Structures are given as C-alpha cells and as structure tokens.
mmCIF file of C-alpha atoms in Angstrom:
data_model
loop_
_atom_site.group_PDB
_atom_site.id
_atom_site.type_symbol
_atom_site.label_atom_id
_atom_site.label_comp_id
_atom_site.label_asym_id
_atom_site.label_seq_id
_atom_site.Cartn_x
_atom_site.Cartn_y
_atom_site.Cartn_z
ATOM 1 C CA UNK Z 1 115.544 73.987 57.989
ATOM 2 C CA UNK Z 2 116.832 71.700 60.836
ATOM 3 C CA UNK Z 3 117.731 73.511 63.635
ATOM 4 C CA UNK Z 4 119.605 71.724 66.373
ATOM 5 C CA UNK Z 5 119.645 73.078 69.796
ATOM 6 C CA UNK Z 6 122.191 71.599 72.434
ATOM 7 C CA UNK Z 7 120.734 73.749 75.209
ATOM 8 C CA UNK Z 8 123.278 73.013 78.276
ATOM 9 C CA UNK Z 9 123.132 69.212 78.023
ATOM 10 C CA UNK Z 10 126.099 67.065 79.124
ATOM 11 C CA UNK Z 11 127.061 66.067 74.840
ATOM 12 C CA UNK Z 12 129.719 67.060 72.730
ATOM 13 C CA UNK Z 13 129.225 70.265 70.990
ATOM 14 C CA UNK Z 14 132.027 69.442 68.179
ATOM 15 C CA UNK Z 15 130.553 65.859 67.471
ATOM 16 C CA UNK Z 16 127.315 66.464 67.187
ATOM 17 C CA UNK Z 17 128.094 69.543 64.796
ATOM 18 C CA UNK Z 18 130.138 67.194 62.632
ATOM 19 C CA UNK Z 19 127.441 64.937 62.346
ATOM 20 C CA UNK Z 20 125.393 67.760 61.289
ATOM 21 C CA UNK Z 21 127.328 69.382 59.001
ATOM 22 C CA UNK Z 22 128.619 65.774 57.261
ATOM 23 C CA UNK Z 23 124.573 65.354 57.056
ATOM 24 C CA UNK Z 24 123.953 68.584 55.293
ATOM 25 C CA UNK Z 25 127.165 68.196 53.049
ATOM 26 C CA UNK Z 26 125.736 64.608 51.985
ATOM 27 C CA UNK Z 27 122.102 66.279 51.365
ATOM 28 C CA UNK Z 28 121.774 69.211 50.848
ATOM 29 C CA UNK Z 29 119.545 69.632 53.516
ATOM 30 C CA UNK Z 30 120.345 73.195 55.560
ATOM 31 C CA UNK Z 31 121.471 72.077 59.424
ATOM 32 C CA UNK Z 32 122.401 74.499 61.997
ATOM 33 C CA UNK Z 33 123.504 74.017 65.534
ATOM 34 C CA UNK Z 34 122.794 76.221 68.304
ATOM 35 C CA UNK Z 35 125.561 75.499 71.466
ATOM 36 C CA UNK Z 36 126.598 77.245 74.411
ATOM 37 C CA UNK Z 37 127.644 80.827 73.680
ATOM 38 C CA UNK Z 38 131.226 79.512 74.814
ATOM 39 C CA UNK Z 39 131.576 76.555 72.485
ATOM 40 C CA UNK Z 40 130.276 78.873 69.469
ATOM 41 C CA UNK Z 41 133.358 79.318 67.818
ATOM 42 C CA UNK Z 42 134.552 75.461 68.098
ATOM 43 C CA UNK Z 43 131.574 74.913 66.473
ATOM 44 C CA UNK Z 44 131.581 77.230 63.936
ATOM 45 C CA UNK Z 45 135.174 75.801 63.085
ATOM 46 C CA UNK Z 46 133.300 72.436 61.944
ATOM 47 C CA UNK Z 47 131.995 74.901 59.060
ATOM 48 C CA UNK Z 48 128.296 73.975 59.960
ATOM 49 C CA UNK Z 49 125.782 77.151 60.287
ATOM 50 C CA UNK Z 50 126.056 77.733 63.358
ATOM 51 C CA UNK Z 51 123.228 80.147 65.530
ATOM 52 C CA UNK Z 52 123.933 81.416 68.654
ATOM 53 C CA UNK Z 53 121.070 80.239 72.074
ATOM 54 C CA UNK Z 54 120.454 83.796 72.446
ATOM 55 C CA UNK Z 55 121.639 87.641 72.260
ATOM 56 C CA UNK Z 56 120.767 89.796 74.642
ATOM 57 C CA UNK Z 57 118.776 93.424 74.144
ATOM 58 C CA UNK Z 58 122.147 95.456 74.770
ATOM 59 C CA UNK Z 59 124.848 97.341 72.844
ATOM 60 C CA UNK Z 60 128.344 97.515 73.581
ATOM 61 C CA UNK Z 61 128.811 99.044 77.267
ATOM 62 C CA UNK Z 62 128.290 97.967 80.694
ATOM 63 C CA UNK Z 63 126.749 95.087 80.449
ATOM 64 C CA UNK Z 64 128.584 92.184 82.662
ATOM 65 C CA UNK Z 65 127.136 88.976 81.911
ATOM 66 C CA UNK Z 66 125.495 89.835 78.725
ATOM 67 C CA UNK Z 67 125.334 87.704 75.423
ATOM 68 C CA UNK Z 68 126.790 90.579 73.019
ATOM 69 C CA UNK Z 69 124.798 89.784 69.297
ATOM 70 C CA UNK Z 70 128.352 91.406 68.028
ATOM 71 C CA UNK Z 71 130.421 88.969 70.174
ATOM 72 C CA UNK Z 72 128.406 86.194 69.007
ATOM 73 C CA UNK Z 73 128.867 86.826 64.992
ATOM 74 C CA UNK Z 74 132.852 87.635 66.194
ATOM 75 C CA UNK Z 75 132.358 83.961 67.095
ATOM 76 C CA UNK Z 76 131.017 82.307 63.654
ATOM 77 C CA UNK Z 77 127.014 82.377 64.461
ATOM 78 C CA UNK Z 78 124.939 83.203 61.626
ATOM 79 C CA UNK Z 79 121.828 83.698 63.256
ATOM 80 C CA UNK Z 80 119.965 83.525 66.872
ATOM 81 C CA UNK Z 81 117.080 81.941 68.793
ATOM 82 C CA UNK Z 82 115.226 85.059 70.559
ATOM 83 C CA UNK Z 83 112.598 84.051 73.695
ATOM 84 C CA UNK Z 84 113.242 80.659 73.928
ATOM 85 C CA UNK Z 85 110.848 79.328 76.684
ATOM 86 C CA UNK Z 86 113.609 78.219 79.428
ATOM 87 C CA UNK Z 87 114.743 81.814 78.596
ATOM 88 C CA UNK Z 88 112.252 84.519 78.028
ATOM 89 C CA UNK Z 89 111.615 87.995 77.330
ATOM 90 C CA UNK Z 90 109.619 90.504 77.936
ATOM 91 C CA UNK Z 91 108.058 91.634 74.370
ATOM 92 C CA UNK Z 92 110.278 95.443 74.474
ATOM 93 C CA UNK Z 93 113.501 93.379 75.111
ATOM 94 C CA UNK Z 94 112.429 91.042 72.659
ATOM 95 C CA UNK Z 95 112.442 93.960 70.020
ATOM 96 C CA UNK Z 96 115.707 94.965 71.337
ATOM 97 C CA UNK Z 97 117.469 91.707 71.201
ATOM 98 C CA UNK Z 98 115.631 91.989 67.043
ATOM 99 C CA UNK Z 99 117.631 95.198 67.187
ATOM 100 C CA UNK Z 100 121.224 93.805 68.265
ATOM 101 C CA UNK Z 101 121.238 90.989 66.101
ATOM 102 C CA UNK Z 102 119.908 93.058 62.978
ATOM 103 C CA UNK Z 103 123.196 95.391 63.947
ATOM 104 C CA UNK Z 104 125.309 92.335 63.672
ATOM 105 C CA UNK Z 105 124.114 90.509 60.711
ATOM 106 C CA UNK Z 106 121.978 87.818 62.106
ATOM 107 C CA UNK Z 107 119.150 86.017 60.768
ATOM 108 C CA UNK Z 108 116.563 85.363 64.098
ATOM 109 C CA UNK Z 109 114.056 83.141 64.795
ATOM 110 C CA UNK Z 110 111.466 84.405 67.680
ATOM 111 C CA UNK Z 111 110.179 81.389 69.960
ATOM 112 C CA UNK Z 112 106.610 81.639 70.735
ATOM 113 C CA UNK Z 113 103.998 79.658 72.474
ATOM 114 C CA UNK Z 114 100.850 79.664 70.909
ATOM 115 C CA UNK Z 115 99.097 81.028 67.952
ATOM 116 C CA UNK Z 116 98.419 84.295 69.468
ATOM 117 C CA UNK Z 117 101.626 84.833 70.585
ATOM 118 C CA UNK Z 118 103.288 83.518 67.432
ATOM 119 C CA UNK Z 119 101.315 86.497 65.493
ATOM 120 C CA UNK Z 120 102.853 89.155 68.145
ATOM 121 C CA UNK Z 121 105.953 87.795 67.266
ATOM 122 C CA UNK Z 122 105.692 87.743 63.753
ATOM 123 C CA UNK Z 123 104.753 91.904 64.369
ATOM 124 C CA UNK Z 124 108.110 92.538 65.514
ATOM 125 C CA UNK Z 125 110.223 91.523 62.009
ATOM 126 C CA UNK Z 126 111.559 88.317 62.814
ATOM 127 C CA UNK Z 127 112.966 85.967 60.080
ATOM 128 C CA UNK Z 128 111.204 83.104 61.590
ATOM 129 C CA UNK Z 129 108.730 82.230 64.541
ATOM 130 C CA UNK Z 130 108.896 79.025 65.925
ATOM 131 C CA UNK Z 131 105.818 77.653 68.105
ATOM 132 C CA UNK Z 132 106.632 75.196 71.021
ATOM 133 C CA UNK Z 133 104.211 74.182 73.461
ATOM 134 C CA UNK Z 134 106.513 74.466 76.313
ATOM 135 C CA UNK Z 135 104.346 70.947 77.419
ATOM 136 C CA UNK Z 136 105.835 68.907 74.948
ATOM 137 C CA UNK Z 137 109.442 69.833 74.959
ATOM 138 C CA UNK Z 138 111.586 67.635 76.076
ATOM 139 C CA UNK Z 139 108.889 64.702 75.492
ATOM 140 C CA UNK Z 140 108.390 61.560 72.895
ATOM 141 C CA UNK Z 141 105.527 62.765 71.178
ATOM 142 C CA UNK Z 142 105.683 65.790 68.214
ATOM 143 C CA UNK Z 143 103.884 69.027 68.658
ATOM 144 C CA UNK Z 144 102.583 68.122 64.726
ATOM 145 C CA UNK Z 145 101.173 64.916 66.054
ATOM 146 C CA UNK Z 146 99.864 65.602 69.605
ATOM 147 C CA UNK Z 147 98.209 69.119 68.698
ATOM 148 C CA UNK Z 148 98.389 70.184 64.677
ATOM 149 C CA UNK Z 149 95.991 72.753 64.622
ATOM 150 C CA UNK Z 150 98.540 74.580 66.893
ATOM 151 C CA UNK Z 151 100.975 74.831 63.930
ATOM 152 C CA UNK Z 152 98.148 75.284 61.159
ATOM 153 C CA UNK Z 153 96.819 78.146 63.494
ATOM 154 C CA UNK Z 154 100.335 79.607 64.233
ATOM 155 C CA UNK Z 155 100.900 79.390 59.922
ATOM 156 C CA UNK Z 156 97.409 81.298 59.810
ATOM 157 C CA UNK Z 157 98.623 83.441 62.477
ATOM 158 C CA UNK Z 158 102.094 84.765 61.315
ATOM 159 C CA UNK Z 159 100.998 84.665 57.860
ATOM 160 C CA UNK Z 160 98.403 87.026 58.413
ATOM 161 C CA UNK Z 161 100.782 89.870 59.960
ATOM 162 C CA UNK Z 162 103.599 89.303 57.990
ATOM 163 C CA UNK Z 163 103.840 86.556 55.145
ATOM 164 C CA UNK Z 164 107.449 87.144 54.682
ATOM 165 C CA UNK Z 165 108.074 85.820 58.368
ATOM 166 C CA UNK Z 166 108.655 81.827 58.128
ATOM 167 C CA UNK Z 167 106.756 79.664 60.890
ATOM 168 C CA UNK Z 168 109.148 76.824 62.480
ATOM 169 C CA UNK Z 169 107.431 74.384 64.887
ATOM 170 C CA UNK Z 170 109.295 72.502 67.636
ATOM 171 C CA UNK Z 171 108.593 70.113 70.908
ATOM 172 C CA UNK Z 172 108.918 66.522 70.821
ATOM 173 C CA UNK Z 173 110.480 66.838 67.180
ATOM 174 C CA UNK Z 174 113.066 63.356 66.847
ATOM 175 C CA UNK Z 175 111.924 61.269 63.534
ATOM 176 C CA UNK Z 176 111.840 62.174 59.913
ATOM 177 C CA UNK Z 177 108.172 61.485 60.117
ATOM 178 C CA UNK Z 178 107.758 64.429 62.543
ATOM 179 C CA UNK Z 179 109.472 66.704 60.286
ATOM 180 C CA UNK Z 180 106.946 65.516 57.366
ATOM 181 C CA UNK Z 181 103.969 66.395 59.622
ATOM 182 C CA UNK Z 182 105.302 69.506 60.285
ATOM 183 C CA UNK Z 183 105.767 70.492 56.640
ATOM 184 C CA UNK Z 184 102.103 68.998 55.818
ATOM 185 C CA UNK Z 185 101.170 71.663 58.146
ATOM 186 C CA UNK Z 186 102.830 75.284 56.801
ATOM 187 C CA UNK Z 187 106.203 74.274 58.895
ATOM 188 C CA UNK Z 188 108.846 75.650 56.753
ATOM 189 C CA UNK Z 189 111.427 74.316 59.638
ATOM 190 C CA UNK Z 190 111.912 72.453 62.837
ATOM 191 C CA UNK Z 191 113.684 73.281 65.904
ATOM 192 C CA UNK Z 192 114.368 70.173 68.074
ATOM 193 C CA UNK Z 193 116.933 69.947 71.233
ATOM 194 C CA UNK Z 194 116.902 66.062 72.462
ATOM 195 C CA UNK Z 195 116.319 64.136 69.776
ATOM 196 C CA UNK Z 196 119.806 64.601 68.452
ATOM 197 C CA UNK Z 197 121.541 66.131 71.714
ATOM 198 C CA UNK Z 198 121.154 63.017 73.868
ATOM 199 C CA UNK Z 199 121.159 60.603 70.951
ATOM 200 C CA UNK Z 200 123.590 57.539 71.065
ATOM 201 C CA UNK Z 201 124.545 58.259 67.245
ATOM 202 C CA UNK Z 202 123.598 62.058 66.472
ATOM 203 C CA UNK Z 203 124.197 61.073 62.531
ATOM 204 C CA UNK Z 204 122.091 58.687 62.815
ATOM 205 C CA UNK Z 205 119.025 60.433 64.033
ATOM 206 C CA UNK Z 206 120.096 63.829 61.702
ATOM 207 C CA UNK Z 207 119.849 61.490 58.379
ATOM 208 C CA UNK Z 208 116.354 60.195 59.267
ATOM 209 C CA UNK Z 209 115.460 63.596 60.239
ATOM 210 C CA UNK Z 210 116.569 64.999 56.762
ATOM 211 C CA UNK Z 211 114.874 62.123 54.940
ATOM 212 C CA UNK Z 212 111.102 63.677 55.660
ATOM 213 C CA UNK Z 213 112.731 66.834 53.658
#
C-alpha cells in the first residue's frame, strides 16, 4: 500500500488525489490519500481511498474542536492515521482513538517510532503500524536506506505480538526504489508526505513509486 499524506502543505488536495487514483486505476496498485479533515469529502469525490490525518479518542458529545471518527467516514474516509509524530498521543488515547474508528468502520494504521514502540503499538489491535524516525521525515534519504535494521527490527517487533498487524515504514520515502527496499525488508506498505505533496507532477512521482510494487 501507498499511502499519501498531504499533511497541511500549501498543494491541491483534488489534484494530487486524481493523480493517485488515475495511478491506481492504471495499476492496480492500492493508493490512498490522507488530506485535511476539511477537504476529506472533495477528495473522497475523486473515488480514491481516501483515510482521514487523524480521529480523535471521543464519542459524540461535547467535544468542540474534535476530529469525530463518525464525521470522518460521513465524509468518504476509509481508514485513519493514529499518533502521527507532528501529532501524538498518549498510549490510553491512542486505544481510544482504536476505539472510535473501530465504531465507525475504519481500517487504522498506528505511527510509531522505533522498534519498541512499534511492538506497543502492534499490542493495541491496529491494522497496521508504521515506523518513522521522526529524523528523517521530511528529508532526501529513505528510512530503508539510511537505517534498515529499524524496519527489519520493527517487522520482528510487531510480528512477534501480533502477526496479523501489517508493518508500514515511512520517512524520506519519494522513489520506487525506496518502496523496493522497504518491501526487501518485511514493509508490507509505505507512508510518505513530500515526495508526492510538493512534487511538480504528483503522477509522475506516484507511477515510479508504484513501479517498485
């Protein structure tokens, strides 16, 4: 899996999901997008998979500024990121925000930052973990080529609590190359913001992504 997220950079939301979904039509390869929780239902119009940033550990009630996981399927997402690290949780709310998107249907994938806590992750029911060195996000060089026993650890690590629980591996993710790497190690999926947000052709940069598939 190729998951896309847009974080709140200054690109179009409706392009770039486009691009992705015209990508995964051509391919077959599975594509999601994960925009702002506002643009989530222009998005989901494209008819790409579309995941939702975050959901926050609440039910319905008084919760002002809250990400609703019910609000968010309302809006088309499929699924969530959970503990992303320019967003994180303590580990109860974690399990809560598991809770509220199990109510509403969606699949989740747990960010973690290291082996150790990608196993603690994996204890809590996930779909997916996904390990990011929060060091290499943003940057040029892939968490599968700058530190690989990070991924083959956090494989080792989720695997051993729970081998249902996929491992995803992002940070510095941006070339089809990377994506190979990842899979060489256990990666089942990548999570990658940049690489395709700030592109000058999104398509482009999705197509070589989906070629180390």
């Amino acid at each position: 899996m190729i998951l896309v997220n847009l974080k709140a950079y200054p690109c179009d939301p409706v392009e770039i999901a486009e691009a992705c979904a015209t990508v995964a039509d051509d391919t077959g390869a599975r594509v999601a997008v994960a925009p702002q929780a506002a643009h989530l239902s222009a998005v989901a119009d494209t008819g790409v998979e579309t995941w939702a940033q975050h959901v926050s550990p609440v039910e319905h009630g008084s919760h002002t500024g809250s990400t609703l996981a019910e609000a968010v399927a309302d809006a088309g997402a499929t699924g969530t990121l959970i503990n992303h690290s320019e967003n994180r949780l303590k580990l109860a709310d974690i399990d809560a925000s598991l809770a509220a998107a199990g109510r509403a249907g969606l699949e989740t994938v747990v960010c973690a930052n290291n082996p150790a806590q990608s196993g603690a992750a994996a204890a809590l029911g996930p779909d997916a973990v996904a390990v990011e060195p929060p060091e290499l996000i943003g940057g040029d060089v892939s968490v599968a080529t700058a530190d690989p026993a990070i991924v083959e650890d956090s494989v080792a690590a989720v695997e051993a609590v729970d081998a249902d629980v996929d491992l995803f591996c992002g940070a510095g993710v941006s070339t089809g190359e990377d994506v190979t790497a990842a899979g060489e190690l256990g990666a089942t999926g990548v999570l990658l913001a940049s690489g395709v947000a700030k592109a000058d052709d999104p398509e482009a940069v999705l197509r070589d992504l989906v070629s180390g598939l």
